[in-house]
Short mmCIF file of C-alpha atoms in Angstrom, two decimals:
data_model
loop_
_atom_site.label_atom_id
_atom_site.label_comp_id
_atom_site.label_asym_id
_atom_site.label_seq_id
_atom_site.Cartn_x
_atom_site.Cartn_y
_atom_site.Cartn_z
CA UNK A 651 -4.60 25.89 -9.02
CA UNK A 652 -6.02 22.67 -8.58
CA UNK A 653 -8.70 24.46 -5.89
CA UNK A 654 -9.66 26.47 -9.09
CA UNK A 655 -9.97 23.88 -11.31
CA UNK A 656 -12.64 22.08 -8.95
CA UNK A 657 -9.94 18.69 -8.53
CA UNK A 658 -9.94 19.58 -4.65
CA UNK A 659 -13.42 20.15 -2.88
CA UNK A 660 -14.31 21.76 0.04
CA UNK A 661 -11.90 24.20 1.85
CA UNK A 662 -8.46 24.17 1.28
CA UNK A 663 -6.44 26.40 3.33
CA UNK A 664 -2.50 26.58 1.69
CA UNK A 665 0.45 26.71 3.72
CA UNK A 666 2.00 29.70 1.59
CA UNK A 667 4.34 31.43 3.38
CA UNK A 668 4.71 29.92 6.88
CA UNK A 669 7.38 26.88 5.29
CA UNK A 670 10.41 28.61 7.16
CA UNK A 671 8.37 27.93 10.62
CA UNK A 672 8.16 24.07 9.97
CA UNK A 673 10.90 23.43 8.64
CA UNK A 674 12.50 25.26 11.89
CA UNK A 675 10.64 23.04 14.21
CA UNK A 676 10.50 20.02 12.24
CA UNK A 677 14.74 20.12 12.56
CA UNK A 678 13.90 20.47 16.52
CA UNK A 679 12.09 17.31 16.70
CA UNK A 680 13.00 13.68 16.79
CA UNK A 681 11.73 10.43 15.43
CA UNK A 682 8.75 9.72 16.90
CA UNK A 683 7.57 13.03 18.31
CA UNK A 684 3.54 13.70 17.22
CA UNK A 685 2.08 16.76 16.09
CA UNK A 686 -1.30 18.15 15.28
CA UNK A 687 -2.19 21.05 13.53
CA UNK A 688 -5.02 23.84 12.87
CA UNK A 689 -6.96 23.97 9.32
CA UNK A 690 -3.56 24.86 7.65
CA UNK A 691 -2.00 21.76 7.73
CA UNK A 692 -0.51 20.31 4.20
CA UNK A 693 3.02 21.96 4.73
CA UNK A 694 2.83 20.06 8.29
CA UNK A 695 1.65 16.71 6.92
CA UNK A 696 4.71 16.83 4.34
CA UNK A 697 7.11 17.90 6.51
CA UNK A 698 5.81 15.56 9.42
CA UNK A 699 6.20 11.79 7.48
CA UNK A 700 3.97 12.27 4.81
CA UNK A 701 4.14 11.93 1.16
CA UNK A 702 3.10 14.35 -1.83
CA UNK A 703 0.89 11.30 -3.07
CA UNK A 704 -0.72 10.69 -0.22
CA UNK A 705 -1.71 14.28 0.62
CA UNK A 706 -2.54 15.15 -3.05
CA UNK A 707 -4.98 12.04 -3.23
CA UNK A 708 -7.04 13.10 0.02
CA UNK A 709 -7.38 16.46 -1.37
CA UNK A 710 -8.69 15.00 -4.79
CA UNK A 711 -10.75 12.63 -3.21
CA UNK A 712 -8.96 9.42 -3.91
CA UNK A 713 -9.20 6.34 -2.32
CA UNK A 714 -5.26 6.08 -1.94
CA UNK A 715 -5.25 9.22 0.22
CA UNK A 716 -4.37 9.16 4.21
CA UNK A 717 -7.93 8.80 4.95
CA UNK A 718 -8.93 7.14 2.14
CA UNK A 719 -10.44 10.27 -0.27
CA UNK A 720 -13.27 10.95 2.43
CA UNK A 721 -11.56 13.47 4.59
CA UNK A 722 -9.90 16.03 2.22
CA UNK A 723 -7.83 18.90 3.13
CA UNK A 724 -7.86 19.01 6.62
CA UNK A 725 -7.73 15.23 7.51
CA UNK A 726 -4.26 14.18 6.38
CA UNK A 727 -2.48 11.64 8.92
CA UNK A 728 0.55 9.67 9.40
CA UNK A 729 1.82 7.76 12.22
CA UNK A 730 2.59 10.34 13.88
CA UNK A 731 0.71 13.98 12.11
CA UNK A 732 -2.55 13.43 13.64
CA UNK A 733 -3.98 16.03 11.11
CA UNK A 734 -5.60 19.56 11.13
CA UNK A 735 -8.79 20.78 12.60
CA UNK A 736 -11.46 23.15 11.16
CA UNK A 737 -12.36 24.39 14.62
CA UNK A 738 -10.04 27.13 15.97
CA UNK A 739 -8.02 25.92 18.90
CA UNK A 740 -9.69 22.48 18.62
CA UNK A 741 -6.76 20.84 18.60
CA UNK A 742 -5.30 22.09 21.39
CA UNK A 743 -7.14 19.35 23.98
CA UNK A 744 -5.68 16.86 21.34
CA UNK A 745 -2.39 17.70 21.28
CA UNK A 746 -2.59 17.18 25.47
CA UNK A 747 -3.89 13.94 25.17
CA UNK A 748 -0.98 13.05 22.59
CA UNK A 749 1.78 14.74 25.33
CA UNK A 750 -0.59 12.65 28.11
CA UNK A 751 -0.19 9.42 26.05
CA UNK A 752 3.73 9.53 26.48
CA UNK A 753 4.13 10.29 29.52
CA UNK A 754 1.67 7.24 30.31
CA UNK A 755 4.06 5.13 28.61
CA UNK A 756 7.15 6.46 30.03
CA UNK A 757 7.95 7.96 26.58
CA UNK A 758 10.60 11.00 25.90
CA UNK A 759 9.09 12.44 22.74
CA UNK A 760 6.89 15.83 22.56
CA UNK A 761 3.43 16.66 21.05
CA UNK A 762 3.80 19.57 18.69
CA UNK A 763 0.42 21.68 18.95
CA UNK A 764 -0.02 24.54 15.95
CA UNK A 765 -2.34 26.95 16.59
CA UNK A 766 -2.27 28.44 13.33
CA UNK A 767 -3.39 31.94 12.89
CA UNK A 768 -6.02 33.63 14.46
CA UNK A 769 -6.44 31.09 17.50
#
């Protein structure tokens, strides 16, 4: 709705309908294991750490959003959601650098790479 109304600019690509998938992997994970996702990435961000707040004010352009209002839909991080990406299969490489990353520090966790549809 708020798309609509013109509150949240640029693309915004819901999460409507693939909630039962998250929620199915999210309750595979454990603390500390990073993800990254594709261009639909809201229901991720929640799921993954963040806040309704947060992701809310970088998709209205607010300075209290995860990257400060300037990166909108697609750039919503936490400490470990390392965001979407508008290129299909873009965040693949990332996600192997995150998986690379703890195995460099003898680390147990995973990196959770969505592909999202189409890839």
């Amino acid at each position: 709705k708020q798309w609509y109304q013109r509150r949240v600019r640029g693309f915004c690509h819901t999460t409507c309908g693939e909630e039962a998938v998250y929620v199915g992997i999210e309750a595979a994970l454990s603390t500390g294991d990073l993800m990254i996702g594709s261009y639909r990435c809201h229901g991720l961000a929640l799921m993954h750490g963040g806040n309704l707040f947060d992701i809310m004010s970088e998709m209205t352009g607010r300075t209290t959003g995860s990257s400060g209002g300037k990166g909108g839909s697609m750039h919503l991080y936490t400490d470990t959601f390392f965001g979407g990406n508008g290129i299909v299969g873009a965040q693949v490489p990332l996600g192997v650098g995150l998986a690379l990353k703890l195995k460099y520090q003898n680390n147990k966790n995973v990196s959770v790479v969505f592909f999202g549809d189409g890839a």
